[in-house]
Every structure is written in C-alpha cells, then in structure tokens.
Amino acid sequence: EWLLAEGHCVAGALASVTDGAMYAAAPVAADEGWGLLFKESYKAMLAQEDGTEKEETIDESAILKIVAAGNRPPQGLWIAGEKYTLTRQEEDEIDGAPVKIAVAGRPKKGVVIYITGVGTIIVGMFDETKSATQTVGNCRKSVHAFTEYMMGIGY
C-alpha cells in the first residue's frame, strides 16, 4: 500500500528472484493487486518467427525471473494475462548498492520493476486511464523510493 500512497501506481507487488513468484500485492482490498498483477500459468497463442501461431504455456513467475536476471524473455513479458513490451533494462545504484531496473509498457499502461541485490523484485504498475499522474516517470519515482525504503530494512 505504501507504494500506492501518492497515486502514481495503480498496483504493486513483491516477488523473489529465486523463482519470480509474487508473495505480496496491493491494493490489498478484494485482492485487487493480485488481479492486476498476476495470473496462474495458462496457454496462449503466440506468433512465431515464420508468421504462424503456436500455443505456448505462459508462466508469469518464470518470465519475471528471467527479467530479474537482466534478460529478455523469449515469450515477452506477461503480467496478469497481458503482454508488455520491455523498453528498458539497466543497472543503477541506491545508496551504493546495485539494483537492476526494467521498464515495460503497453498502450496506456506499464510496469516498472526494480530488483535489489538481496533478491527482492519490486513491481509497480501504472495505468494512464485511471489518473493523469500515473505515468512511467511518476511510477518509476515511486518504485525507486519504495525500493530505497525496502533496501533500508534489508530487502
């Protein structure tokens, strides 16, 4: 909920780099955060390089683990059943400690993902249709500040 307080993110989650599995999501009320950020493994028709489509299993936790390692998932980044385009993957520091950052988007929505050196994945989602303050820049500021806080308490 702390991540959402300024209104720059519509949802947020914490996950482990070990398996990419989310273990906390907000907003907490009615499990809204889970609905916005996660979907159990499912099948989807994906375009292949030869122009055909093939049914593939989408495991969002495994995909998030690939992103957390600094790699581009072959199936793309999927969040709650929606495909996002990874637009940026970079490394930075917070108070001298390394963090990895990934930014991904789709029309009017996006996610900012920070990965701490001790193995915590922090995901913030913005939705421009919900509020004019929900932009990639504002979401990134909120996720950065939350990551700084979490790293300060050992995450």
PDB file of C-alpha atoms in Angstrom:
ATOM      1  CA  GLU A   1       0.000   0.000   0.000  1.00  0.00           C
ATOM      2  CA  TRP A   2       2.941   2.371   0.722  1.00  0.00           C
ATOM      3  CA  LEU A   3       3.914   2.185  -2.958  1.00  0.00           C
ATOM      4  CA  LEU A   4       0.427   3.334  -3.985  1.00  0.00           C
ATOM      5  CA  ALA A   5       0.026   6.193  -1.485  1.00  0.00           C
ATOM      6  CA  GLU A   6       0.982   9.028  -3.866  1.00  0.00           C
ATOM      7  CA  GLY A   7      -1.348   7.786  -6.596  1.00  0.00           C
ATOM      8  CA  HIS A   8       1.431   7.249  -9.149  1.00  0.00           C
ATOM      9  CA  CYS A   9       0.907   3.481  -9.304  1.00  0.00           C
ATOM     10  CA  VAL A  10      -2.355   1.553  -9.637  1.00  0.00           C
ATOM     11  CA  ALA A  11      -0.836  -1.631  -8.174  1.00  0.00           C
ATOM     12  CA  GLY A  12       2.372  -3.016  -6.708  1.00  0.00           C
ATOM     13  CA  ALA A  13       3.885  -6.353  -5.796  1.00  0.00           C
ATOM     14  CA  LEU A  14       6.879  -8.050  -4.211  1.00  0.00           C
ATOM     15  CA  ALA A  15       8.438 -11.199  -5.639  1.00  0.00           C
ATOM     16  CA  SER A  16      11.516 -13.365  -5.128  1.00  0.00           C
ATOM     17  CA  VAL A  17      14.330 -13.621  -7.688  1.00  0.00           C
ATOM     18  CA  THR A  18      14.656 -17.308  -6.791  1.00  0.00           C
ATOM     19  CA  ASP A  19      11.534 -18.252  -8.747  1.00  0.00           C
ATOM     20  CA  GLY A  20       9.891 -14.960  -9.750  1.00  0.00           C
ATOM     21  CA  ALA A  21       6.865 -15.805  -7.596  1.00  0.00           C
ATOM     22  CA  MET A  22       4.958 -12.857  -6.188  1.00  0.00           C
ATOM     23  CA  TYR A  23       4.288 -13.082  -2.458  1.00  0.00           C
ATOM     24  CA  ALA A  24       2.589  -9.742  -1.743  1.00  0.00           C
ATOM     25  CA  ALA A  25       0.361  -7.485  -3.841  1.00  0.00           C
ATOM     26  CA  ALA A  26      -1.513  -4.211  -3.340  1.00  0.00           C
ATOM     27  CA  PRO A  27      -4.145  -2.864  -3.277  1.00  0.00           C
ATOM     28  CA  VAL A  28      -4.968  -5.499  -0.704  1.00  0.00           C
ATOM     29  CA  ALA A  29      -8.765  -4.924  -0.617  1.00  0.00           C
ATOM     30  CA  ALA A  30     -10.635  -7.664  -2.502  1.00  0.00           C
ATOM     31  CA  ASP A  31      -7.250  -8.977  -3.739  1.00  0.00           C
ATOM     32  CA  GLU A  32      -7.310  -6.203  -6.371  1.00  0.00           C
ATOM     33  CA  GLY A  33      -3.499  -6.108  -6.617  1.00  0.00           C
ATOM     34  CA  TRP A  34      -3.351  -9.827  -7.419  1.00  0.00           C
ATOM     35  CA  GLY A  35      -5.948  -9.375 -10.170  1.00  0.00           C
ATOM     36  CA  LEU A  36      -3.953  -6.547 -11.754  1.00  0.00           C
ATOM     37  CA  LEU A  37      -0.516  -8.166 -11.479  1.00  0.00           C
ATOM     38  CA  PHE A  38      -0.722 -11.949 -11.627  1.00  0.00           C
ATOM     39  CA  LYS A  39      -2.313 -14.844 -13.467  1.00  0.00           C
ATOM     40  CA  GLU A  40      -1.633 -18.540 -12.845  1.00  0.00           C
ATOM     41  CA  SER A  41       0.072 -20.431 -15.691  1.00  0.00           C
ATOM     42  CA  TYR A  42      -2.077 -20.522 -18.831  1.00  0.00           C
ATOM     43  CA  LYS A  43      -1.954 -21.282 -22.544  1.00  0.00           C
ATOM     44  CA  ALA A  44      -1.845 -18.560 -25.212  1.00  0.00           C
ATOM     45  CA  MET A  45      -1.422 -18.463 -28.979  1.00  0.00           C
ATOM     46  CA  LEU A  46       1.893 -16.739 -29.725  1.00  0.00           C
ATOM     47  CA  ALA A  47       3.192 -15.528 -33.073  1.00  0.00           C
ATOM     48  CA  GLN A  48       6.256 -17.408 -34.307  1.00  0.00           C
ATOM     49  CA  GLU A  49       9.139 -16.070 -36.396  1.00  0.00           C
ATOM     50  CA  ASP A  50       7.783 -17.818 -39.506  1.00  0.00           C
ATOM     51  CA  GLY A  51       4.451 -15.976 -39.240  1.00  0.00           C
ATOM     52  CA  THR A  52       2.482 -18.901 -37.815  1.00  0.00           C
ATOM     53  CA  GLU A  53       0.959 -19.089 -34.348  1.00  0.00           C
ATOM     54  CA  LYS A  54       1.673 -21.752 -31.764  1.00  0.00           C
ATOM     55  CA  GLU A  55       0.035 -22.476 -28.429  1.00  0.00           C
ATOM     56  CA  GLU A  56       2.512 -21.988 -25.592  1.00  0.00           C
ATOM     57  CA  THR A  57       2.322 -22.113 -21.817  1.00  0.00           C
ATOM     58  CA  ILE A  58       2.777 -18.729 -20.171  1.00  0.00           C
ATOM     59  CA  ASP A  59       4.324 -18.951 -16.695  1.00  0.00           C
ATOM     60  CA  GLU A  60       4.422 -15.349 -15.472  1.00  0.00           C
ATOM     61  CA  SER A  61       6.616 -16.167 -12.452  1.00  0.00           C
ATOM     62  CA  ALA A  62       9.254 -17.843 -14.639  1.00  0.00           C
ATOM     63  CA  ILE A  63       9.108 -14.880 -17.036  1.00  0.00           C
ATOM     64  CA  LEU A  64       9.581 -12.396 -14.173  1.00  0.00           C
ATOM     65  CA  LYS A  65      12.589 -14.430 -13.003  1.00  0.00           C
ATOM     66  CA  ILE A  66      14.151 -14.069 -16.481  1.00  0.00           C
ATOM     67  CA  VAL A  67      13.576 -10.293 -16.416  1.00  0.00           C
ATOM     68  CA  ALA A  68      15.053 -10.086 -12.897  1.00  0.00           C
ATOM     69  CA  ALA A  69      18.222 -11.750 -14.194  1.00  0.00           C
ATOM     70  CA  GLY A  70      18.552  -8.903 -16.709  1.00  0.00           C
ATOM     71  CA  ASN A  71      17.462 -10.968 -19.716  1.00  0.00           C
ATOM     72  CA  ARG A  72      14.668 -10.636 -22.264  1.00  0.00           C
ATOM     73  CA  PRO A  73      12.139 -13.477 -22.049  1.00  0.00           C
ATOM     74  CA  PRO A  74      11.618 -15.229 -25.408  1.00  0.00           C
ATOM     75  CA  GLN A  75       7.808 -15.099 -24.977  1.00  0.00           C
ATOM     76  CA  GLY A  76       7.870 -11.442 -23.912  1.00  0.00           C
ATOM     77  CA  LEU A  77       6.850 -10.034 -20.518  1.00  0.00           C
ATOM     78  CA  TRP A  78       3.377 -11.116 -19.423  1.00  0.00           C
ATOM     79  CA  ILE A  79       1.606  -9.582 -16.413  1.00  0.00           C
ATOM     80  CA  ALA A  80      -1.913 -10.737 -15.438  1.00  0.00           C
ATOM     81  CA  GLY A  81      -2.506 -12.201 -18.887  1.00  0.00           C
ATOM     82  CA  GLU A  82      -1.403  -9.092 -20.797  1.00  0.00           C
ATOM     83  CA  LYS A  83       1.755  -8.811 -22.889  1.00  0.00           C
ATOM     84  CA  TYR A  84       4.093  -5.875 -22.217  1.00  0.00           C
ATOM     85  CA  THR A  85       6.990  -4.683 -24.355  1.00  0.00           C
ATOM     86  CA  LEU A  86      10.268  -4.359 -22.478  1.00  0.00           C
ATOM     87  CA  THR A  87      11.546  -0.890 -23.359  1.00  0.00           C
ATOM     88  CA  ARG A  88      14.450  -0.586 -20.946  1.00  0.00           C
ATOM     89  CA  GLN A  89      16.707  -2.792 -18.841  1.00  0.00           C
ATOM     90  CA  GLU A  90      19.509  -1.126 -16.935  1.00  0.00           C
ATOM     91  CA  GLU A  91      21.612  -1.192 -13.793  1.00  0.00           C
ATOM     92  CA  ASP A  92      21.822   1.576 -11.211  1.00  0.00           C
ATOM     93  CA  GLU A  93      22.704   2.087  -7.552  1.00  0.00           C
ATOM     94  CA  ILE A  94      20.747   3.087  -4.483  1.00  0.00           C
ATOM     95  CA  ASP A  95      22.973   4.281  -1.639  1.00  0.00           C
ATOM     96  CA  GLY A  96      25.916   2.486  -3.243  1.00  0.00           C
ATOM     97  CA  ALA A  97      24.105  -0.854  -3.589  1.00  0.00           C
ATOM     98  CA  PRO A  98      23.414  -2.232  -7.084  1.00  0.00           C
ATOM     99  CA  VAL A  99      19.865  -2.523  -8.425  1.00  0.00           C
ATOM    100  CA  LYS A 100      18.557  -3.732 -11.767  1.00  0.00           C
ATOM    101  CA  ILE A 101      15.694  -1.863 -13.393  1.00  0.00           C
ATOM    102  CA  ALA A 102      13.289  -2.946 -16.121  1.00  0.00           C
ATOM    103  CA  VAL A 103      10.571  -0.815 -17.687  1.00  0.00           C
ATOM    104  CA  ALA A 104       7.829  -2.245 -19.905  1.00  0.00           C
ATOM    105  CA  GLY A 105       4.709  -0.869 -21.491  1.00  0.00           C
ATOM    106  CA  ARG A 106       1.580  -1.483 -23.488  1.00  0.00           C
ATOM    107  CA  PRO A 107      -0.982   1.089 -24.646  1.00  0.00           C
ATOM    108  CA  LYS A 108      -1.833   3.428 -21.726  1.00  0.00           C
ATOM    109  CA  LYS A 109      -0.268   1.078 -19.125  1.00  0.00           C
ATOM    110  CA  GLY A 110       3.110  -0.062 -17.959  1.00  0.00           C
ATOM    111  CA  VAL A 111       5.260  -1.567 -15.242  1.00  0.00           C
ATOM    112  CA  VAL A 112       8.464  -0.502 -13.543  1.00  0.00           C
ATOM    113  CA  ILE A 113      10.462  -3.345 -11.983  1.00  0.00           C
ATOM    114  CA  TYR A 114      13.373  -2.924  -9.557  1.00  0.00           C
ATOM    115  CA  ILE A 115      15.499  -5.878  -8.454  1.00  0.00           C
ATOM    116  CA  THR A 116      17.585  -5.499  -5.299  1.00  0.00           C
ATOM    117  CA  GLY A 117      20.955  -7.122  -4.667  1.00  0.00           C
ATOM    118  CA  VAL A 118      19.477  -9.345  -1.950  1.00  0.00           C
ATOM    119  CA  GLY A 119      16.876 -10.880  -4.233  1.00  0.00           C
ATOM    120  CA  THR A 120      13.699  -8.842  -3.933  1.00  0.00           C
ATOM    121  CA  ILE A 121      11.720  -7.921  -7.039  1.00  0.00           C
ATOM    122  CA  ILE A 122       9.545  -4.820  -6.659  1.00  0.00           C
ATOM    123  CA  VAL A 123       6.885  -4.229  -9.319  1.00  0.00           C
ATOM    124  CA  GLY A 124       4.899  -1.027  -9.754  1.00  0.00           C
ATOM    125  CA  MET A 125       2.118  -0.719 -12.347  1.00  0.00           C
ATOM    126  CA  PHE A 126       0.681   2.483 -13.762  1.00  0.00           C
ATOM    127  CA  ASP A 127      -2.488   2.993 -15.797  1.00  0.00           C
ATOM    128  CA  GLU A 128      -2.874   6.339 -17.543  1.00  0.00           C
ATOM    129  CA  THR A 129      -6.637   5.792 -17.870  1.00  0.00           C
ATOM    130  CA  LYS A 130      -7.004   5.824 -14.062  1.00  0.00           C
ATOM    131  CA  SER A 131      -5.234   9.120 -13.371  1.00  0.00           C
ATOM    132  CA  ALA A 132      -3.213  11.796 -15.170  1.00  0.00           C
ATOM    133  CA  THR A 133      -0.475  11.372 -12.522  1.00  0.00           C
ATOM    134  CA  GLN A 134       0.007   7.712 -13.456  1.00  0.00           C
ATOM    135  CA  THR A 135       2.888   7.993 -15.925  1.00  0.00           C
ATOM    136  CA  VAL A 136       6.041   5.948 -16.383  1.00  0.00           C
ATOM    137  CA  GLY A 137       8.125   8.736 -14.822  1.00  0.00           C
ATOM    138  CA  ASN A 138       5.949   9.120 -11.731  1.00  0.00           C
ATOM    139  CA  CYS A 139       5.625   5.357 -11.289  1.00  0.00           C
ATOM    140  CA  ARG A 140       9.394   4.988 -11.532  1.00  0.00           C
ATOM    141  CA  LYS A 141       9.911   7.668  -8.858  1.00  0.00           C
ATOM    142  CA  SER A 142       7.508   5.848  -6.529  1.00  0.00           C
ATOM    143  CA  VAL A 143       9.068   2.423  -7.174  1.00  0.00           C
ATOM    144  CA  HIS A 144      12.554   3.912  -6.674  1.00  0.00           C
ATOM    145  CA  ALA A 145      11.545   5.484  -3.340  1.00  0.00           C
ATOM    146  CA  PHE A 146       9.875   2.249  -2.191  1.00  0.00           C
ATOM    147  CA  THR A 147      12.928   0.218  -3.235  1.00  0.00           C
ATOM    148  CA  GLU A 148      15.162   2.609  -1.279  1.00  0.00           C
ATOM    149  CA  TYR A 149      12.922   2.083   1.778  1.00  0.00           C
ATOM    150  CA  MET A 150      12.848  -1.713   1.372  1.00  0.00           C
ATOM    151  CA  MET A 151      16.630  -1.903   0.955  1.00  0.00           C
ATOM    152  CA  GLY A 152      16.980   0.162   4.120  1.00  0.00           C
ATOM    153  CA  ILE A 153      15.150  -2.543   6.075  1.00  0.00           C
ATOM    154  CA  GLY A 154      17.030  -5.452   4.490  1.00  0.00           C
ATOM    155  CA  TYR A 155      15.078  -6.340   1.363  1.00  0.00           C
TER     156      TYR A 155
END
